[in-house]
Short mmCIF file of C-alpha atoms and ligand atoms in Angstrom, two decimals:
data_model
loop_
_atom_site.label_atom_id
_atom_site.label_comp_id
_atom_site.label_asym_id
_atom_site.label_seq_id
_atom_site.Cartn_x
_atom_site.Cartn_y
_atom_site.Cartn_z
CA ARG A 1152 -26.18 8.06 -10.83
CA GLU A 1153 -27.69 7.50 -14.27
CA GLU A 1154 -24.82 9.50 -15.66
CA TYR A 1155 -22.47 7.11 -13.87
CA CYS A 1156 -24.20 4.03 -15.30
CA SER A 1157 -23.75 5.22 -18.82
CA ARG A 1158 -20.02 5.80 -18.16
CA ILE A 1159 -19.72 2.21 -17.01
CA GLN A 1160 -21.45 1.11 -20.20
CA GLU A 1161 -19.01 3.20 -22.20
CA ALA A 1162 -16.07 1.53 -20.48
CA ILE A 1163 -17.54 -1.95 -20.95
CA GLN A 1164 -17.95 -1.24 -24.66
CA ALA A 1165 -14.39 -0.03 -25.03
CA ILE A 1166 -12.56 -2.76 -23.14
CA GLY A 1167 -11.85 -6.03 -24.92
CA PHE A 1168 -13.98 -8.42 -22.88
CA GLN A 1169 -15.03 -11.75 -24.35
CA GLY A 1170 -18.67 -12.73 -24.71
CA GLU A 1171 -22.01 -11.21 -23.89
CA PHE A 1172 -22.27 -8.64 -21.09
CA LEU A 1173 -24.52 -9.82 -18.25
CA ASP A 1174 -24.36 -7.41 -15.31
CA TYR A 1175 -22.20 -5.41 -12.94
CA SER A 1176 -22.20 -4.70 -9.21
CA ARG A 1177 -20.13 -2.79 -6.70
CA TYR A 1178 -17.35 -4.92 -5.31
CA GLY A 1179 -14.96 -5.02 -2.35
CA SER A 1180 -14.23 -2.36 0.24
CA GLY A 1181 -11.41 -0.36 -1.30
CA HIS A 1182 -11.38 3.36 -0.49
CA ILE A 1183 -9.40 4.69 -3.39
CA ASN A 1184 -10.89 3.43 -6.63
CA ASP A 1185 -14.52 2.65 -7.51
CA THR A 1186 -14.50 -1.11 -7.98
CA PHE A 1187 -17.07 -3.21 -9.85
CA LEU A 1188 -17.44 -6.89 -10.56
CA ILE A 1189 -18.72 -7.47 -14.07
CA ARG A 1190 -19.92 -10.69 -15.63
CA PHE A 1191 -19.82 -11.90 -19.20
CA LYS A 1192 -21.27 -15.02 -20.76
CA GLU A 1193 -18.96 -16.67 -23.23
CA SER A 1194 -20.08 -18.54 -26.36
CA ASP A 1195 -19.66 -21.92 -24.66
CA GLY A 1196 -22.04 -20.74 -21.93
CA HIS A 1197 -19.56 -20.35 -19.09
CA ILE A 1198 -19.54 -17.14 -17.10
CA GLU A 1199 -16.37 -15.08 -16.90
CA LYS A 1200 -15.86 -12.41 -14.24
CA TYR A 1201 -13.75 -9.27 -14.38
CA ILE A 1202 -12.86 -6.39 -12.11
CA LEU A 1203 -13.61 -2.97 -13.54
CA GLN A 1204 -12.32 0.12 -11.78
CA ARG A 1205 -12.83 3.80 -12.18
CA MET A 1206 -9.40 5.02 -11.22
CA ASN A 1207 -8.87 7.75 -8.67
CA HIS A 1208 -7.64 10.60 -10.76
CA GLU A 1209 -7.57 13.00 -7.79
CA ILE A 1210 -4.85 11.09 -5.98
CA PHE A 1211 -3.05 9.73 -9.01
CA LYS A 1212 -2.45 12.62 -11.34
CA LYS A 1213 -0.80 10.61 -14.10
CA PRO A 1214 -2.92 7.53 -14.83
CA GLU A 1215 -0.94 6.85 -17.97
CA GLU A 1216 2.35 6.48 -16.09
CA LEU A 1217 0.64 4.52 -13.35
CA MET A 1218 -0.74 2.02 -15.85
CA LYS A 1219 2.66 1.70 -17.51
CA ASN A 1220 4.11 0.72 -14.13
CA ILE A 1221 1.37 -1.85 -13.61
CA CYS A 1222 1.64 -3.33 -17.09
CA ASN A 1223 5.41 -3.62 -16.92
CA VAL A 1224 5.51 -5.10 -13.44
CA THR A 1225 2.68 -7.58 -14.05
CA SER A 1226 4.13 -8.76 -17.33
CA PHE A 1227 7.49 -9.30 -15.60
CA LEU A 1228 5.68 -11.22 -12.86
CA ARG A 1229 3.83 -13.30 -15.45
CA ASP A 1230 7.12 -14.43 -17.00
CA LYS A 1231 8.54 -15.34 -13.60
CA ILE A 1232 5.43 -17.22 -12.54
CA GLU A 1233 5.35 -19.10 -15.82
CA LYS A 1234 8.96 -20.17 -15.32
CA ASN A 1235 8.08 -21.41 -11.84
CA SER A 1236 5.13 -23.30 -13.37
CA GLY A 1237 2.71 -21.17 -11.39
CA ASP A 1238 -0.80 -20.10 -12.32
CA VAL A 1239 -0.41 -16.82 -14.23
CA LYS A 1240 -4.10 -16.01 -13.94
CA ARG A 1241 -4.21 -16.27 -10.17
CA GLU A 1242 -0.77 -15.33 -8.90
CA THR A 1243 -0.59 -11.93 -10.53
CA MET A 1244 -2.98 -9.26 -11.69
CA ASN A 1245 -3.73 -9.36 -15.43
CA VAL A 1246 -4.75 -6.16 -17.16
CA VAL A 1247 -7.51 -6.45 -19.77
CA TYR A 1248 -6.68 -4.04 -22.60
CA THR A 1249 -9.16 -1.96 -24.55
CA LYS A 1250 -10.18 -3.05 -28.03
CA ASP A 1251 -7.67 -0.61 -29.46
CA GLY A 1252 -4.85 -1.86 -27.27
CA SER A 1253 -4.68 0.60 -24.41
CA PRO A 1254 -4.42 -0.51 -20.74
CA TYR A 1255 -7.00 2.09 -19.70
CA PHE A 1256 -10.03 3.82 -21.15
CA ARG A 1257 -10.81 7.50 -20.86
CA ASP A 1258 -14.56 8.13 -20.93
CA SER A 1259 -16.38 11.12 -22.41
CA ILE A 1260 -16.23 13.10 -19.15
CA GLY A 1261 -12.55 12.40 -18.59
CA SER A 1262 -12.64 9.57 -16.02
CA TYR A 1263 -10.14 6.76 -16.37
CA TRP A 1264 -11.20 3.12 -16.32
CA ARG A 1265 -9.27 -0.14 -16.32
CA ALA A 1266 -10.05 -3.81 -16.00
CA TYR A 1267 -8.41 -6.91 -14.61
CA LEU A 1268 -9.13 -10.60 -14.79
CA PHE A 1269 -11.11 -11.52 -11.69
CA ILE A 1270 -9.31 -13.82 -9.28
CA GLY A 1271 -11.94 -16.14 -7.90
CA ASP A 1272 -12.09 -18.54 -4.95
CA ALA A 1273 -10.14 -16.07 -2.87
CA VAL A 1274 -10.90 -13.29 -0.40
CA SER A 1275 -9.27 -10.22 1.03
CA PHE A 1276 -9.73 -9.32 4.70
CA ASP A 1277 -10.13 -5.79 5.97
CA ARG A 1278 -8.82 -6.48 9.44
CA VAL A 1279 -6.57 -9.01 11.11
CA GLU A 1280 -8.96 -11.59 12.51
CA ASN A 1281 -6.38 -14.26 12.99
CA VAL A 1282 -2.62 -14.04 12.99
CA LYS A 1283 -2.38 -16.64 10.24
CA ASP A 1284 -3.74 -14.12 7.72
CA PHE A 1285 -1.27 -11.50 8.92
CA TYR A 1286 1.51 -14.03 8.46
CA GLU A 1287 0.21 -14.90 4.98
CA SER A 1288 0.21 -11.25 3.99
CA ALA A 1289 3.84 -11.00 5.13
CA VAL A 1290 4.81 -14.02 3.04
CA SER A 1291 2.98 -12.58 0.02
CA PHE A 1292 4.61 -9.17 0.23
CA GLY A 1293 7.99 -10.80 0.81
CA HIS A 1294 7.43 -13.08 -2.16
CA PHE A 1295 6.44 -10.06 -4.27
CA GLN A 1296 9.77 -8.50 -3.28
CA ASN A 1297 11.58 -11.70 -4.19
CA LEU A 1298 9.96 -12.07 -7.63
CA LEU A 1299 10.83 -8.47 -8.44
CA ALA A 1300 14.35 -8.51 -6.97
CA ASP A 1301 15.95 -8.37 -10.43
CA TYR A 1302 13.51 -5.84 -11.87
CA ASP A 1303 15.06 -2.48 -12.75
CA ALA A 1304 13.21 -0.42 -10.14
CA GLY A 1305 14.68 2.83 -11.43
CA SER A 1306 12.69 2.43 -14.64
CA LEU A 1307 9.37 2.80 -12.80
CA TYR A 1308 7.54 6.10 -12.52
CA GLU A 1309 7.05 7.64 -9.10
CA THR A 1310 3.26 7.71 -9.03
CA ILE A 1311 3.35 9.90 -5.93
CA PRO A 1312 6.63 11.81 -5.91
CA ASP A 1313 8.65 11.66 -2.65
CA PHE A 1314 6.06 9.37 -1.09
CA HIS A 1315 8.45 7.96 1.51
CA ASN A 1316 11.16 10.55 1.22
CA THR A 1317 11.29 11.19 4.96
CA PRO A 1318 13.75 14.13 4.78
CA VAL A 1319 11.43 15.90 2.32
CA ARG A 1320 8.46 15.21 4.61
CA PHE A 1321 10.53 16.61 7.47
CA GLU A 1322 11.13 19.87 5.57
CA THR A 1323 7.39 20.14 4.86
CA PHE A 1324 6.72 19.60 8.56
CA LYS A 1325 9.15 22.34 9.62
CA THR A 1326 7.59 24.72 7.12
CA ALA A 1327 4.16 23.97 8.59
CA VAL A 1328 5.45 24.65 12.10
CA ALA A 1329 6.97 27.95 11.03
CA ALA A 1330 3.82 29.05 9.18
CA ASP A 1331 1.52 27.89 12.00
CA LEU A 1332 -1.54 28.80 9.95
CA LEU A 1333 -4.10 28.04 12.65
CA GLY A 1334 -2.05 28.98 15.69
CA ARG A 1335 -1.97 25.36 16.82
CA ALA A 1336 1.79 25.00 17.24
CA ALA A 1337 1.84 26.29 20.83
CA GLU A 1338 -0.29 23.42 22.15
CA VAL A 1339 1.76 20.71 20.41
CA GLN A 1340 5.27 21.70 21.45
CA THR A 1341 5.90 18.26 22.97
CA GLU A 1342 5.14 16.53 19.68
CA ILE A 1343 7.10 19.07 17.66
CA HIS A 1344 10.15 18.57 19.84
CA PHE A 1345 9.82 14.82 19.72
CA LEU A 1346 10.18 15.03 15.94
CA LEU A 1347 12.92 17.68 15.92
CA GLU A 1348 15.00 15.59 18.32
CA ARG A 1349 14.98 12.80 15.74
CA ALA A 1350 16.09 14.98 12.81
CA GLU A 1351 19.23 12.92 12.21
CA GLU A 1352 17.34 9.64 12.06
CA MET A 1353 14.92 10.96 9.47
CA LYS A 1354 17.79 10.93 6.95
CA VAL A 1355 19.36 7.60 7.78
CA CYS A 1356 17.69 5.38 5.18
CA MET A 1357 17.69 7.85 2.30
CA ASP A 1358 21.39 8.47 2.99
CA LEU A 1359 22.09 4.74 2.80
CA LEU A 1360 20.22 4.62 -0.50
CA LYS A 1361 22.26 7.52 -1.88
CA ALA A 1362 25.47 5.86 -0.74
CA GLY A 1363 24.46 2.66 -2.51
CA GLU A 1364 24.30 0.74 0.76
CA LEU A 1365 20.59 0.04 0.41
CA PRO A 1366 19.33 -0.98 -3.05
CA LEU A 1367 16.49 0.71 -4.86
CA ARG A 1368 13.64 -1.82 -5.05
CA VAL A 1369 10.21 -2.18 -6.53
CA THR A 1370 7.93 -1.35 -3.62
CA HIS A 1371 4.20 -1.73 -3.17
CA ASN A 1372 3.55 1.12 -0.77
CA ASP A 1373 0.11 -0.01 0.33
CA THR A 1374 0.85 -3.28 2.10
CA LYS A 1375 -2.48 -3.54 3.87
CA LEU A 1376 -3.96 -6.93 4.62
CA ASN A 1377 -6.82 -6.30 2.19
CA ASN A 1378 -4.39 -5.87 -0.67
CA ILE A 1379 -3.60 -9.54 -0.84
CA LEU A 1380 -5.98 -12.27 -1.89
CA ILE A 1381 -6.12 -15.38 0.27
CA ASP A 1382 -7.05 -18.64 -1.39
CA ASN A 1383 -10.29 -20.09 -0.01
CA SER A 1384 -9.15 -23.68 -0.08
CA THR A 1385 -5.52 -23.42 1.06
CA GLY A 1386 -5.76 -20.32 3.27
CA LYS A 1387 -2.53 -19.11 1.67
CA GLY A 1388 -1.87 -15.71 0.16
CA ILE A 1389 -1.96 -16.14 -3.60
CA CYS A 1390 -1.77 -12.69 -5.12
CA VAL A 1391 -0.67 -9.18 -4.25
CA ILE A 1392 -3.23 -6.74 -5.65
CA ASP A 1393 -3.77 -2.95 -5.70
CA LEU A 1394 -0.64 -1.97 -7.59
CA ASP A 1395 -1.43 1.76 -7.96
CA THR A 1396 1.40 2.77 -5.67
CA VAL A 1397 4.03 0.44 -7.07
CA MET A 1398 7.11 2.66 -7.25
CA PRO A 1399 10.85 2.66 -6.79
CA GLY A 1400 11.63 2.66 -3.06
CA LEU A 1401 13.08 0.80 -0.12
CA SER A 1402 12.06 -2.75 0.78
CA ILE A 1403 12.36 -1.92 4.47
CA PHE A 1404 9.69 0.75 4.05
CA ASP A 1405 7.11 -1.72 2.74
CA TYR A 1406 7.99 -3.98 5.63
CA GLY A 1407 8.06 -1.08 8.09
CA ASP A 1408 4.68 0.29 7.14
CA SER A 1409 3.12 -3.16 7.64
CA ILE A 1410 4.59 -3.28 11.13
CA ARG A 1411 3.39 0.23 11.85
CA PHE A 1412 -0.26 -0.53 11.23
CA GLY A 1413 -0.31 -4.28 11.76
CA ALA A 1414 1.66 -4.77 14.97
CA ASN A 1415 0.23 -1.88 16.99
CA THR A 1416 -1.77 -3.07 20.01
CA ALA A 1417 -4.20 -0.15 19.57
CA ALA A 1418 -6.13 1.60 16.83
CA GLU A 1419 -4.41 4.32 14.85
CA ASP A 1420 -6.58 6.98 16.49
CA GLU A 1421 -6.74 5.57 20.03
CA THR A 1422 -6.91 8.39 22.59
CA ASP A 1423 -5.79 6.28 25.55
CA LEU A 1424 -2.08 6.16 24.81
CA SER A 1425 -1.45 3.56 27.48
CA LYS A 1426 -3.02 1.08 25.06
CA VAL A 1427 -0.53 1.84 22.30
CA SER A 1428 2.50 -0.41 21.99
CA LEU A 1429 4.41 -2.64 19.62
CA ASP A 1430 3.11 -6.20 19.83
CA LEU A 1431 6.36 -8.18 19.68
CA ASN A 1432 4.50 -11.37 18.89
CA LEU A 1433 2.91 -9.85 15.79
CA PHE A 1434 6.22 -8.21 14.98
CA GLU A 1435 7.89 -11.59 15.00
CA ILE A 1436 5.15 -13.25 12.96
CA TYR A 1437 5.31 -10.59 10.25
CA THR A 1438 9.11 -10.59 10.21
CA LYS A 1439 9.24 -14.37 9.88
CA GLY A 1440 6.70 -14.38 7.04
CA PHE A 1441 8.26 -11.48 5.19
CA LEU A 1442 11.78 -12.89 5.28
CA GLU A 1443 10.54 -16.34 4.30
CA GLY A 1444 8.75 -14.76 1.34
CA CYS A 1445 11.88 -12.80 0.39
CA ASN A 1446 13.75 -16.10 0.42
CA GLY A 1447 17.21 -14.61 0.69
CA SER A 1448 16.71 -11.84 -1.84
CA LEU A 1449 17.29 -9.03 0.67
CA THR A 1450 20.84 -7.88 1.29
CA GLU A 1451 22.38 -8.20 4.73
CA LYS A 1452 22.12 -4.44 5.14
CA GLU A 1453 18.40 -4.50 4.35
CA VAL A 1454 17.78 -7.16 6.97
CA GLU A 1455 19.85 -5.22 9.48
CA MET A 1456 17.81 -2.09 8.77
CA LEU A 1457 14.35 -3.70 9.11
CA PRO A 1458 13.73 -2.32 12.62
CA MET A 1459 14.76 1.11 11.37
CA GLY A 1460 12.30 0.74 8.50
CA ALA A 1461 9.53 0.11 11.02
CA LYS A 1462 10.55 3.02 13.18
CA LEU A 1463 10.97 5.46 10.32
CA MET A 1464 7.61 4.61 8.76
CA THR A 1465 5.95 5.21 12.12
CA LEU A 1466 7.85 8.44 12.73
CA GLU A 1467 7.07 9.67 9.22
CA CYS A 1468 3.41 8.84 9.57
CA GLY A 1469 3.16 10.63 12.93
CA MET A 1470 4.91 13.60 11.38
CA ARG A 1471 2.43 13.67 8.48
CA PHE A 1472 -0.53 13.62 10.86
CA LEU A 1473 0.98 16.50 12.83
CA THR A 1474 1.76 18.44 9.65
CA ASP A 1475 -1.84 18.05 8.54
CA TYR A 1476 -3.09 19.13 11.98
CA LEU A 1477 -0.94 22.26 11.76
CA GLN A 1478 -2.11 22.97 8.22
CA GLY A 1479 -5.80 22.69 9.13
CA ASP A 1480 -6.63 19.04 8.37
CA THR A 1481 -6.67 19.33 4.61
CA TYR A 1482 -5.19 15.96 3.66
CA PHE A 1483 -6.42 13.22 6.01
CA ARG A 1484 -10.17 13.15 6.50
CA ILE A 1485 -11.08 13.81 10.12
CA HIS A 1486 -14.16 12.64 12.01
CA ARG A 1487 -13.70 14.68 15.18
CA GLU A 1488 -11.89 17.71 16.53
CA GLY A 1489 -8.20 16.97 16.98
CA HIS A 1490 -8.40 13.67 15.14
CA ASN A 1491 -5.09 14.16 13.34
CA LEU A 1492 -3.43 15.12 16.60
CA ASP A 1493 -4.72 11.94 18.22
CA ARG A 1494 -3.38 9.96 15.28
CA CYS A 1495 -0.03 11.71 15.54
CA ARG A 1496 0.18 10.87 19.24
CA THR A 1497 -0.42 7.14 18.72
CA GLN A 1498 2.37 7.04 16.15
CA LEU A 1499 4.83 8.89 18.35
CA LYS A 1500 3.93 6.66 21.28
CA LEU A 1501 4.60 3.65 19.07
CA VAL A 1502 7.98 5.09 18.09
CA GLU A 1503 8.83 5.50 21.78
CA ASP A 1504 7.82 1.92 22.44
CA MET A 1505 9.96 0.70 19.55
CA GLU A 1506 12.91 2.59 20.99
CA GLN A 1507 12.34 0.75 24.28
CA LYS A 1508 12.11 -2.58 22.50
CA TRP A 1509 14.93 -1.94 20.04
CA ASN A 1510 17.17 -4.80 21.18
CA GLU A 1511 14.29 -7.27 21.02
CA MET A 1512 13.34 -6.07 17.55
CA SER A 1513 16.90 -6.49 16.30
CA ARG A 1514 17.19 -9.90 17.89
CA ILE A 1515 14.02 -11.03 16.11
CA THR A 1516 14.96 -9.69 12.67
CA GLY A 1517 18.40 -11.26 13.10
CA LYS A 1518 16.85 -14.61 13.94
CA TYR A 1519 15.13 -14.97 10.56
CA ARG A 1520 17.80 -13.47 8.33
P1 ADP B 1351 -8.47 0.32 -3.72
O1 ADP B 1351 -7.26 1.03 -4.22
O2 ADP B 1351 -9.69 1.17 -3.77
O3 ADP B 1351 -8.24 -0.33 -2.39
P2 ADP B 1351 -8.23 -2.33 -4.95
O4 ADP B 1351 -7.50 -2.44 -6.23
O5 ADP B 1351 -7.56 -2.80 -3.72
O6 ADP B 1351 -8.77 -0.83 -4.79
O7 ADP B 1351 -9.60 -3.14 -5.14
C1 ADP B 1351 -10.63 -3.14 -4.18
C2 ADP B 1351 -11.03 -4.56 -3.81
O8 ADP B 1351 -11.48 -5.25 -4.99
C3 ADP B 1351 -9.91 -5.41 -3.27
O9 ADP B 1351 -9.71 -5.23 -1.89
C4 ADP B 1351 -10.36 -6.80 -3.63
O10 ADP B 1351 -11.30 -7.28 -2.68
C5 ADP B 1351 -11.08 -6.61 -4.95
N1 ADP B 1351 -10.22 -6.89 -6.12
C6 ADP B 1351 -9.42 -6.02 -6.78
N2 ADP B 1351 -8.83 -6.60 -7.84
C7 ADP B 1351 -9.26 -7.89 -7.85
C8 ADP B 1351 -9.02 -9.02 -8.73
N3 ADP B 1351 -8.22 -8.93 -9.79
N4 ADP B 1351 -9.66 -10.17 -8.44
C9 ADP B 1351 -10.49 -10.28 -7.38
N5 ADP B 1351 -10.75 -9.27 -6.54
C10 ADP B 1351 -10.15 -8.08 -6.76
MG1 MG B 1352 -6.93 -1.85 -1.93
MG1 MG B 1353 -5.23 1.23 -3.60
#
């Protein structure tokens, strides 16, 4: 722990903060990076806050490329926001560079650190407590999509290669079934067949991308509620944060993943499958917010494919849980025997429910196009 403190001090020394260092404390409830709030006193006496993070080098192997993505995207956003006469310090993340001009600092034991301006008078929520916040997150992620609609997505690095490349995930799954390392395949034949029966669908979106029928977009890839900040006074989403997974991808996958975890009537690891279903009310609220935020920047094909985005993200996620179960639970942390299998089953149940509700889903996405 003492070791850790001195690393923080090292980072604070290296990064170009203004004023006199006061203190630091753990901040927020993120699971990926170690996040601190640090305070500085400026010469005029006012106190300035910053976010300091020790980046997760385990998950993100190339912090340099990741920070290039973040710097490029946020500086593009800053220009846009300025043109719209917005508040560039609150409506986008702002990286604080090191004294020698780098967007990150590598400490003496090899950890990577970075800092952002702190966005005050705003909160992020870990769970949906009222639907208004869910709606606000949809507007924010849609707006993010809109602001970046003319960004050259192909110029971004893939911080996690093939993250939502469903056909590649499908190949990995089939390999895991064939290898059957722990002899678990026999007991999960129903789930395996469920996925194999949908082999054609797994390819649909990536094929449309290849054919140029869906555009490559800047995607966020971690569109959780707690990755937007909600303004304390207006209750509106003001800033999309947590840009580690910003990558080239499909807009309908950002949307779809939000539906997958936000519009499920049950928890991701619920064992009573009768509780799992798609909440069409939440589905509609998110769809409305997202398309309002996008403000016409999605193509007609993208809007048409929104339900498929939701279904594919759910199918892919279920497939990843099953793959991990077959491989011996090495990727997703488990808290009980069969946890990944339980998670897989909720996702597949949700896919089934979406298939039942397909016409309703399409009617709703069509309504807000
Ligand atoms: P993780 O990848 O671990 O989720 P985040 O980048 O989301 O890390 O940061 C964790 C938490 O810190 C966020 O949920 C948010 O509450 C807070 N946070 C991050 N950046 C800022 C910022 N610039 N201003 C205010 N709060 C922030
Ligand atoms: Mg986060
Ligand atoms: Mg994150």
